[in-house]
mmCIF file of C-alpha atoms in Angstrom:
data_model
loop_
_atom_site.group_PDB
_atom_site.id
_atom_site.type_symbol
_atom_site.label_atom_id
_atom_site.label_comp_id
_atom_site.label_asym_id
_atom_site.label_seq_id
_atom_site.Cartn_x
_atom_site.Cartn_y
_atom_site.Cartn_z
ATOM 1 C CA MET E 1 129.908 -148.173 -5.128
ATOM 2 C CA LYS E 2 132.665 -145.741 -6.116
ATOM 3 C CA ASN E 3 131.767 -142.256 -7.237
ATOM 4 C CA LEU E 4 133.807 -139.420 -8.751
ATOM 5 C CA LEU E 5 134.834 -138.158 -5.336
ATOM 6 C CA GLY E 6 136.562 -141.426 -4.558
ATOM 7 C CA THR E 7 134.147 -142.727 -1.934
ATOM 8 C CA ILE E 8 132.447 -146.044 -1.393
ATOM 9 C CA ARG E 9 128.915 -146.434 -0.195
ATOM 10 C CA LEU E 10 128.054 -149.858 1.147
ATOM 11 C CA LYS E 11 124.666 -151.023 2.356
ATOM 12 C CA ASP E 12 124.610 -152.245 5.937
ATOM 13 C CA HIS E 13 123.370 -155.837 5.805
ATOM 14 C CA ASN E 14 121.406 -155.340 9.041
ATOM 15 C CA SER E 15 119.502 -152.256 7.948
ATOM 16 C CA ASP E 16 118.644 -149.999 5.040
ATOM 17 C CA ILE E 17 121.291 -147.470 6.074
ATOM 18 C CA THR E 18 123.969 -146.590 3.538
ATOM 19 C CA ILE E 19 127.422 -146.114 5.046
ATOM 20 C CA ASP E 20 130.209 -143.988 3.630
ATOM 21 C CA LYS E 21 133.265 -146.058 4.500
ATOM 22 C CA ASN E 22 135.549 -143.058 3.935
ATOM 23 C CA GLU E 23 133.969 -141.047 6.712
ATOM 24 C CA LYS E 24 136.114 -142.896 9.253
ATOM 25 C CA HIS E 25 139.224 -143.566 7.182
ATOM 26 C CA PRO E 26 141.899 -140.881 7.749
ATOM 27 C CA CYS E 27 144.196 -142.280 5.041
ATOM 28 C CA PHE E 28 141.592 -141.835 2.285
ATOM 29 C CA THR E 29 140.062 -138.495 3.235
ATOM 30 C CA ALA E 30 141.352 -135.565 5.256
ATOM 31 C CA LYS E 31 137.801 -135.093 6.568
ATOM 32 C CA ALA E 32 138.326 -138.136 8.815
ATOM 33 C CA HIS E 33 141.155 -136.467 10.747
ATOM 34 C CA ASP E 34 139.453 -137.116 14.092
ATOM 35 C CA PHE E 35 139.614 -140.875 13.579
ATOM 36 C CA ALA E 36 142.564 -143.164 14.203
ATOM 37 C CA ARG E 37 143.902 -146.159 12.310
ATOM 38 C CA MET E 38 146.097 -149.062 13.311
ATOM 39 C CA HIS E 39 148.659 -150.796 11.110
ATOM 40 C CA LEU E 40 149.273 -154.361 12.234
ATOM 41 C CA PRO E 41 152.777 -155.635 11.296
ATOM 42 C CA VAL E 42 151.917 -159.253 10.512
ATOM 43 C CA ALA E 43 153.475 -159.415 7.025
ATOM 44 C CA PRO E 44 157.301 -159.684 7.163
ATOM 45 C CA LYS E 45 157.971 -161.328 3.773
ATOM 46 C CA CYS E 46 158.010 -159.558 0.418
ATOM 47 C CA ASN E 47 157.862 -160.940 -3.117
ATOM 48 C CA ILE E 48 159.648 -158.084 -4.872
ATOM 49 C CA GLN E 49 162.817 -156.142 -4.121
ATOM 50 C CA CYS E 50 162.516 -152.421 -4.690
ATOM 51 C CA ASN E 51 165.761 -150.510 -5.145
ATOM 52 C CA TYR E 52 164.577 -147.885 -2.634
ATOM 53 C CA CYS E 53 163.509 -150.295 0.119
ATOM 54 C CA HIS E 54 165.347 -151.872 3.037
ATOM 55 C CA ARG E 55 163.068 -153.652 5.513
ATOM 56 C CA LYS E 56 164.767 -153.004 8.849
ATOM 57 C CA TYR E 57 162.261 -154.307 11.341
ATOM 58 C CA ASP E 58 163.523 -152.845 14.597
ATOM 59 C CA CYS E 59 163.448 -149.136 13.809
ATOM 60 C CA ASN E 60 162.224 -147.073 16.742
ATOM 61 C CA ASN E 61 163.340 -143.707 15.405
ATOM 62 C CA GLU E 62 162.262 -143.823 11.777
ATOM 63 C CA SER E 63 158.887 -142.931 10.320
ATOM 64 C CA ARG E 64 158.517 -144.372 6.836
ATOM 65 C CA PRO E 65 156.702 -147.274 5.204
ATOM 66 C CA GLY E 66 158.120 -150.711 5.886
ATOM 67 C CA VAL E 67 159.536 -150.245 9.366
ATOM 68 C CA THR E 68 158.281 -151.711 12.608
ATOM 69 C CA SER E 69 159.537 -152.518 16.085
ATOM 70 C CA ASP E 70 157.997 -155.995 16.173
ATOM 71 C CA ILE E 71 156.367 -158.649 14.020
ATOM 72 C CA LEU E 72 153.035 -159.934 15.360
ATOM 73 C CA THR E 73 151.280 -163.245 14.855
ATOM 74 C CA PRO E 74 147.578 -163.015 13.900
ATOM 75 C CA LYS E 75 146.501 -163.834 17.470
ATOM 76 C CA GLU E 76 148.927 -161.293 18.893
ATOM 77 C CA ALA E 77 147.535 -158.757 16.437
ATOM 78 C CA LEU E 78 143.997 -159.436 17.674
ATOM 79 C CA HIS E 79 145.023 -159.025 21.303
ATOM 80 C CA LYS E 80 146.856 -155.817 20.462
ATOM 81 C CA TYR E 81 143.798 -154.486 18.604
ATOM 82 C CA ILE E 82 141.519 -155.244 21.568
ATOM 83 C CA GLU E 83 143.950 -153.558 23.937
ATOM 84 C CA ILE E 84 144.355 -150.418 21.818
ATOM 85 C CA LYS E 85 140.650 -150.161 20.982
ATOM 86 C CA LYS E 86 139.803 -149.979 24.683
ATOM 87 C CA LYS E 87 142.190 -147.051 25.085
ATOM 88 C CA MET E 88 141.393 -145.409 21.751
ATOM 89 C CA PRO E 89 137.631 -145.470 21.035
ATOM 90 C CA ASN E 90 138.100 -143.375 17.865
ATOM 91 C CA LEU E 91 140.097 -146.237 16.312
ATOM 92 C CA SER E 92 138.097 -146.943 13.163
ATOM 93 C CA VAL E 93 140.476 -148.632 10.709
ATOM 94 C CA VAL E 94 142.738 -151.681 10.750
ATOM 95 C CA GLY E 95 145.330 -151.834 8.001
ATOM 96 C CA ILE E 96 148.025 -154.304 7.030
ATOM 97 C CA ALA E 97 150.913 -152.463 5.423
ATOM 98 C CA GLY E 98 153.953 -154.629 5.962
ATOM 99 C CA PRO E 99 156.724 -154.506 6.803
ATOM 100 C CA GLY E 100 156.751 -156.724 3.684
ATOM 101 C CA ASP E 101 153.783 -157.231 1.406
ATOM 102 C CA ALA E 102 150.365 -158.097 2.826
ATOM 103 C CA LEU E 103 149.595 -160.576 0.035
ATOM 104 C CA ALA E 104 153.009 -162.226 0.114
ATOM 105 C CA ASN E 105 152.001 -163.214 3.661
ATOM 106 C CA TRP E 106 148.503 -164.327 2.750
ATOM 107 C CA GLU E 107 147.828 -166.755 5.594
ATOM 108 C CA ASN E 108 148.895 -164.228 8.240
ATOM 109 C CA THR E 109 146.892 -161.462 6.601
ATOM 110 C CA LYS E 110 143.786 -163.614 6.182
ATOM 111 C CA GLU E 111 143.814 -164.941 9.753
ATOM 112 C CA THR E 112 144.397 -161.485 11.222
ATOM 113 C CA LEU E 113 141.412 -160.042 9.392
ATOM 114 C CA ARG E 114 139.214 -162.998 10.342
ATOM 115 C CA TYR E 115 140.080 -162.726 14.026
ATOM 116 C CA ILE E 116 139.437 -158.993 14.170
ATOM 117 C CA ARG E 117 136.195 -159.158 12.179
ATOM 118 C CA ALA E 118 134.861 -161.791 14.579
ATOM 119 C CA TYR E 119 135.556 -159.363 17.437
ATOM 120 C CA ASP E 120 134.484 -156.114 15.744
ATOM 121 C CA GLN E 121 131.867 -156.028 12.983
ATOM 122 C CA ASP E 122 132.217 -152.283 12.411
ATOM 123 C CA VAL E 123 135.948 -151.796 11.887
ATOM 124 C CA VAL E 124 137.051 -150.743 8.383
ATOM 125 C CA PHE E 125 139.651 -153.008 6.756
ATOM 126 C CA CYS E 126 142.356 -151.819 4.406
ATOM 127 C CA LEU E 127 145.681 -153.135 3.183
ATOM 128 C CA SER E 128 148.647 -152.052 1.110
ATOM 129 C CA THR E 129 150.273 -154.204 -1.534
ATOM 130 C CA ASN E 130 152.686 -154.070 -4.435
ATOM 131 C CA GLY E 131 149.903 -155.694 -6.468
ATOM 132 C CA LEU E 132 151.776 -158.787 -7.638
ATOM 133 C CA LYS E 133 149.193 -161.078 -5.997
ATOM 134 C CA LEU E 134 146.231 -158.690 -5.970
ATOM 135 C CA ARG E 135 144.214 -160.302 -8.752
ATOM 136 C CA LYS E 136 144.787 -163.750 -7.243
ATOM 137 C CA TYR E 137 143.408 -162.804 -3.828
ATOM 138 C CA ALA E 138 140.930 -160.064 -4.791
ATOM 139 C CA ASP E 139 137.779 -162.147 -4.304
ATOM 140 C CA GLN E 140 138.918 -163.445 -0.941
ATOM 141 C CA LEU E 141 139.782 -159.933 0.204
ATOM 142 C CA ILE E 142 136.277 -158.809 -0.704
ATOM 143 C CA GLU E 143 134.806 -161.769 1.209
ATOM 144 C CA LEU E 144 136.882 -160.795 4.242
ATOM 145 C CA GLY E 145 135.371 -157.308 4.121
ATOM 146 C CA VAL E 146 138.358 -155.318 2.858
ATOM 147 C CA THR E 147 136.975 -152.077 1.426
ATOM 148 C CA HIS E 148 140.169 -150.049 0.879
ATOM 149 C CA ILE E 149 143.208 -151.286 -1.029
ATOM 150 C CA THR E 150 146.366 -149.332 -1.803
ATOM 151 C CA VAL E 151 148.599 -150.507 -4.638
ATOM 152 C CA THR E 152 152.052 -149.013 -5.168
ATOM 153 C CA ILE E 153 152.684 -148.611 -8.905
ATOM 154 C CA ASN E 154 155.685 -146.520 -9.887
ATOM 155 C CA THR E 155 155.688 -146.568 -13.688
ATOM 156 C CA VAL E 156 153.841 -147.620 -16.806
ATOM 157 C CA TYR E 157 157.000 -148.559 -18.681
ATOM 158 C CA GLU E 158 158.742 -151.933 -18.488
ATOM 159 C CA ASP E 159 162.254 -150.535 -18.963
ATOM 160 C CA VAL E 160 161.732 -148.058 -16.120
ATOM 161 C CA ALA E 161 160.305 -150.767 -13.859
ATOM 162 C CA ALA E 162 163.441 -152.811 -14.561
ATOM 163 C CA LYS E 163 165.450 -149.951 -13.008
ATOM 164 C CA ILE E 164 163.181 -149.664 -9.965
ATOM 165 C CA TYR E 165 162.924 -153.361 -9.023
ATOM 166 C CA LYS E 166 165.894 -155.662 -8.534
ATOM 167 C CA TYR E 167 163.784 -158.801 -8.911
ATOM 168 C CA ILE E 168 160.257 -160.208 -8.726
ATOM 169 C CA ARG E 169 159.495 -163.512 -6.999
ATOM 170 C CA TYR E 170 156.399 -165.194 -8.426
ATOM 171 C CA ASP E 171 155.264 -168.772 -7.747
ATOM 172 C CA GLY E 172 158.659 -169.772 -6.442
ATOM 173 C CA LYS E 173 160.706 -168.316 -9.311
ATOM 174 C CA LYS E 174 162.733 -165.091 -9.493
ATOM 175 C CA TYR E 175 162.380 -162.828 -12.512
ATOM 176 C CA PHE E 176 164.890 -160.075 -13.297
ATOM 177 C CA GLY E 177 165.075 -157.091 -15.605
ATOM 178 C CA VAL E 178 162.378 -156.406 -18.167
ATOM 179 C CA GLU E 179 160.935 -159.915 -17.778
ATOM 180 C CA GLY E 180 160.192 -159.302 -14.105
ATOM 181 C CA ALA E 181 159.022 -155.764 -14.793
ATOM 182 C CA ARG E 182 156.571 -156.961 -17.436
ATOM 183 C CA LEU E 183 155.098 -159.546 -15.052
ATOM 184 C CA LEU E 184 154.739 -157.066 -12.199
ATOM 185 C CA LEU E 185 153.066 -154.350 -14.278
ATOM 186 C CA LYS E 186 150.676 -156.854 -15.831
ATOM 187 C CA GLU E 187 149.553 -158.167 -12.436
ATOM 188 C CA GLN E 188 149.344 -154.723 -10.825
ATOM 189 C CA TRP E 189 147.043 -153.252 -13.450
ATOM 190 C CA ALA E 190 144.991 -156.452 -13.709
ATOM 191 C CA GLY E 191 144.298 -156.245 -9.979
ATOM 192 C CA VAL E 192 143.298 -152.585 -10.098
ATOM 193 C CA ALA E 193 141.056 -153.158 -13.118
ATOM 194 C CA TYR E 194 139.337 -156.153 -11.513
ATOM 195 C CA LEU E 195 138.334 -154.086 -8.492
ATOM 196 C CA GLU E 196 136.795 -151.303 -10.612
ATOM 197 C CA ASP E 197 133.178 -152.410 -10.248
ATOM 198 C CA LYS E 198 133.530 -153.961 -6.791
ATOM 199 C CA ASP E 199 132.734 -152.309 -3.449
ATOM 200 C CA VAL E 200 136.409 -151.572 -2.924
ATOM 201 C CA LEU E 201 138.157 -148.212 -3.054
ATOM 202 C CA THR E 202 141.491 -148.537 -4.830
ATOM 203 C CA LYS E 203 144.241 -146.000 -4.227
ATOM 204 C CA VAL E 204 147.414 -146.033 -6.308
ATOM 205 C CA ASN E 205 150.542 -144.906 -4.485
ATOM 206 C CA ILE E 206 153.325 -143.516 -6.648
ATOM 207 C CA VAL E 207 156.830 -143.007 -5.277
ATOM 208 C CA TYR E 208 158.332 -139.937 -6.950
ATOM 209 C CA LEU E 209 161.842 -141.026 -8.002
ATOM 210 C CA LYS E 210 163.922 -138.166 -9.382
ATOM 211 C CA GLY E 211 165.589 -139.063 -12.645
ATOM 212 C CA ILE E 212 163.697 -142.376 -12.817
ATOM 213 C CA ASN E 213 159.942 -141.799 -13.131
ATOM 214 C CA ASP E 214 159.485 -138.074 -12.536
ATOM 215 C CA ASP E 215 159.043 -137.394 -16.250
ATOM 216 C CA HIS E 216 155.875 -139.476 -16.527
ATOM 217 C CA ILE E 217 153.993 -139.276 -13.219
ATOM 218 C CA ASP E 218 151.062 -137.941 -15.219
ATOM 219 C CA LYS E 219 151.037 -141.112 -17.344
ATOM 220 C CA ILE E 220 150.784 -143.275 -14.211
ATOM 221 C CA VAL E 221 147.880 -141.195 -12.891
ATOM 222 C CA GLU E 222 146.136 -141.381 -16.261
ATOM 223 C CA LYS E 223 146.559 -145.151 -16.348
ATOM 224 C CA ALA E 224 145.278 -145.436 -12.769
ATOM 225 C CA GLU E 225 142.161 -143.479 -13.729
ATOM 226 C CA ALA E 226 141.629 -145.561 -16.865
ATOM 227 C CA MET E 227 141.930 -148.818 -14.912
ATOM 228 C CA GLY E 228 139.411 -147.766 -12.250
ATOM 229 C CA ALA E 229 141.378 -146.359 -9.330
ATOM 230 C CA SER E 230 139.622 -143.631 -7.365
ATOM 231 C CA VAL E 231 142.563 -141.692 -5.938
ATOM 232 C CA THR E 232 146.325 -141.460 -6.277
ATOM 233 C CA ASN E 233 148.917 -140.597 -3.667
ATOM 234 C CA ILE E 234 152.171 -139.211 -5.046
ATOM 235 C CA MET E 235 154.803 -139.620 -2.344
ATOM 236 C CA GLY E 236 158.347 -138.391 -2.032
ATOM 237 C CA HIS E 237 161.148 -140.936 -2.119
ATOM 238 C CA ILE E 238 162.860 -141.276 1.269
ATOM 239 C CA PRO E 239 166.540 -142.230 0.779
ATOM 240 C CA VAL E 240 167.426 -145.338 2.775
ATOM 241 C CA ALA E 241 170.985 -146.410 3.559
ATOM 242 C CA ASP E 242 172.303 -149.578 1.936
ATOM 243 C CA THR E 243 169.894 -149.429 -0.998
ATOM 244 C CA PRO E 244 170.743 -148.760 -4.673
ATOM 245 C CA PHE E 245 168.669 -145.553 -4.564
ATOM 246 C CA GLU E 246 170.207 -144.141 -1.381
ATOM 247 C CA VAL E 247 172.051 -141.499 -3.428
ATOM 248 C CA LEU E 248 169.007 -140.539 -5.487
ATOM 249 C CA GLU E 249 168.195 -136.857 -5.106
ATOM 250 C CA GLN E 250 165.134 -136.369 -2.928
ATOM 251 C CA ALA E 251 162.232 -134.354 -4.305
ATOM 252 C CA THR E 252 161.351 -131.213 -2.393
ATOM 253 C CA LYS E 253 157.993 -130.718 -0.700
ATOM 254 C CA GLU E 254 157.273 -128.010 -3.259
ATOM 255 C CA GLU E 255 157.915 -130.414 -6.137
ATOM 256 C CA ILE E 256 155.644 -133.070 -4.616
ATOM 257 C CA THR E 257 152.913 -130.503 -3.987
ATOM 258 C CA GLN E 258 153.138 -129.207 -7.558
ATOM 259 C CA VAL E 259 152.943 -132.634 -9.210
ATOM 260 C CA ARG E 260 149.923 -133.475 -7.058
ATOM 261 C CA LEU E 261 148.208 -130.263 -8.103
ATOM 262 C CA ASP E 262 149.116 -130.878 -11.743
ATOM 263 C CA ASN E 263 147.306 -134.226 -11.646
ATOM 264 C CA MET E 264 144.265 -133.157 -9.638
ATOM 265 C CA GLY E 265 142.198 -132.845 -12.785
ATOM 266 C CA THR E 266 142.735 -136.507 -13.670
ATOM 267 C CA LEU E 267 142.081 -138.106 -10.284
ATOM 268 C CA PRO E 268 141.584 -136.854 -6.725
ATOM 269 C CA GLN E 269 144.950 -136.593 -4.969
ATOM 270 C CA MET E 270 145.815 -137.502 -1.402
ATOM 271 C CA LEU E 271 147.461 -134.386 0.006
ATOM 272 C CA HIS E 272 147.937 -135.346 3.664
ATOM 273 C CA CYS E 273 149.980 -138.582 3.548
ATOM 274 C CA ASN E 274 152.620 -138.974 6.290
ATOM 275 C CA GLN E 275 154.192 -142.152 4.823
ATOM 276 C CA CYS E 276 153.529 -144.035 8.037
ATOM 277 C CA ARG E 277 155.266 -147.011 9.603
ATOM 278 C CA ALA E 278 154.012 -150.582 9.320
ATOM 279 C CA ASP E 279 153.073 -150.462 13.018
ATOM 280 C CA ALA E 280 151.589 -146.948 13.200
ATOM 281 C CA VAL E 281 148.697 -146.296 15.590
ATOM 282 C CA GLY E 282 146.663 -143.135 16.050
ATOM 283 C CA LYS E 283 145.627 -140.123 14.035
ATOM 284 C CA ILE E 284 147.704 -139.126 11.031
ATOM 285 C CA GLY E 285 150.367 -136.734 12.285
ATOM 286 C CA GLY E 286 150.108 -138.001 15.857
ATOM 287 C CA CYS E 287 151.154 -141.616 15.495
ATOM 288 C CA ARG E 288 152.918 -144.013 17.762
ATOM 289 C CA SER E 289 154.065 -147.600 17.376
ATOM 290 C CA VAL E 290 151.829 -150.603 18.072
ATOM 291 C CA SER E 291 154.397 -151.735 20.660
#
């Protein structure tokens, strides 16, 4: 279960040993810096359009969330995992982080996790999502053995969310403005709250958007704590060409560091995030592409 330090302790079904799943997860604790993780780019579609995001798949020279050199099928992902694991024995975590949304590509995500679990019973599973479908798939994710889930939530206010997201696509229908914002926020927080008493560590990512949400980052962290998240990761916005927010002023490293420190008393803060690609492989800070 989760404790105040943001860890999960799960009982091994084959023994009486208790395992700290964070000990081998470099994205959730800096203490796991000797371990590697692998992001498998099996999720190309997304169900929301963020005003700071442009999913360019073939990006060899960029290092930011949502970019990848290739899209893999679930079977290709399994073969790639087997190949990399042989070369990288310290590979301890498999994550699905895009380039779209893991849960907007549910069949691909589900099959990938099933294939890899059948091959490796010890690997730690995590995924990143915008949270729109988190409550819907939460039980199935738990059944698949996902123990770490990251949800990106950038505001607590509907009018601000309406500025951040161009539209939300839910059950085949597009929602714009405050209507879409209201739906997204409702589903995001419902998903986080549902996982509170489950054996899942929930991390809330917050993109620091100058002039948009920077005046209430503390409110997002407070809400995350109240809804059961164990850690937050406040990340700097990376301007991307051909997006509405490409001209948004970028926060400095000093500003990001300060806002993290300011919120440390509410929830533990991730201080070592590298905002990795959707096909990143290796230790944090020493990544390469899956390809």
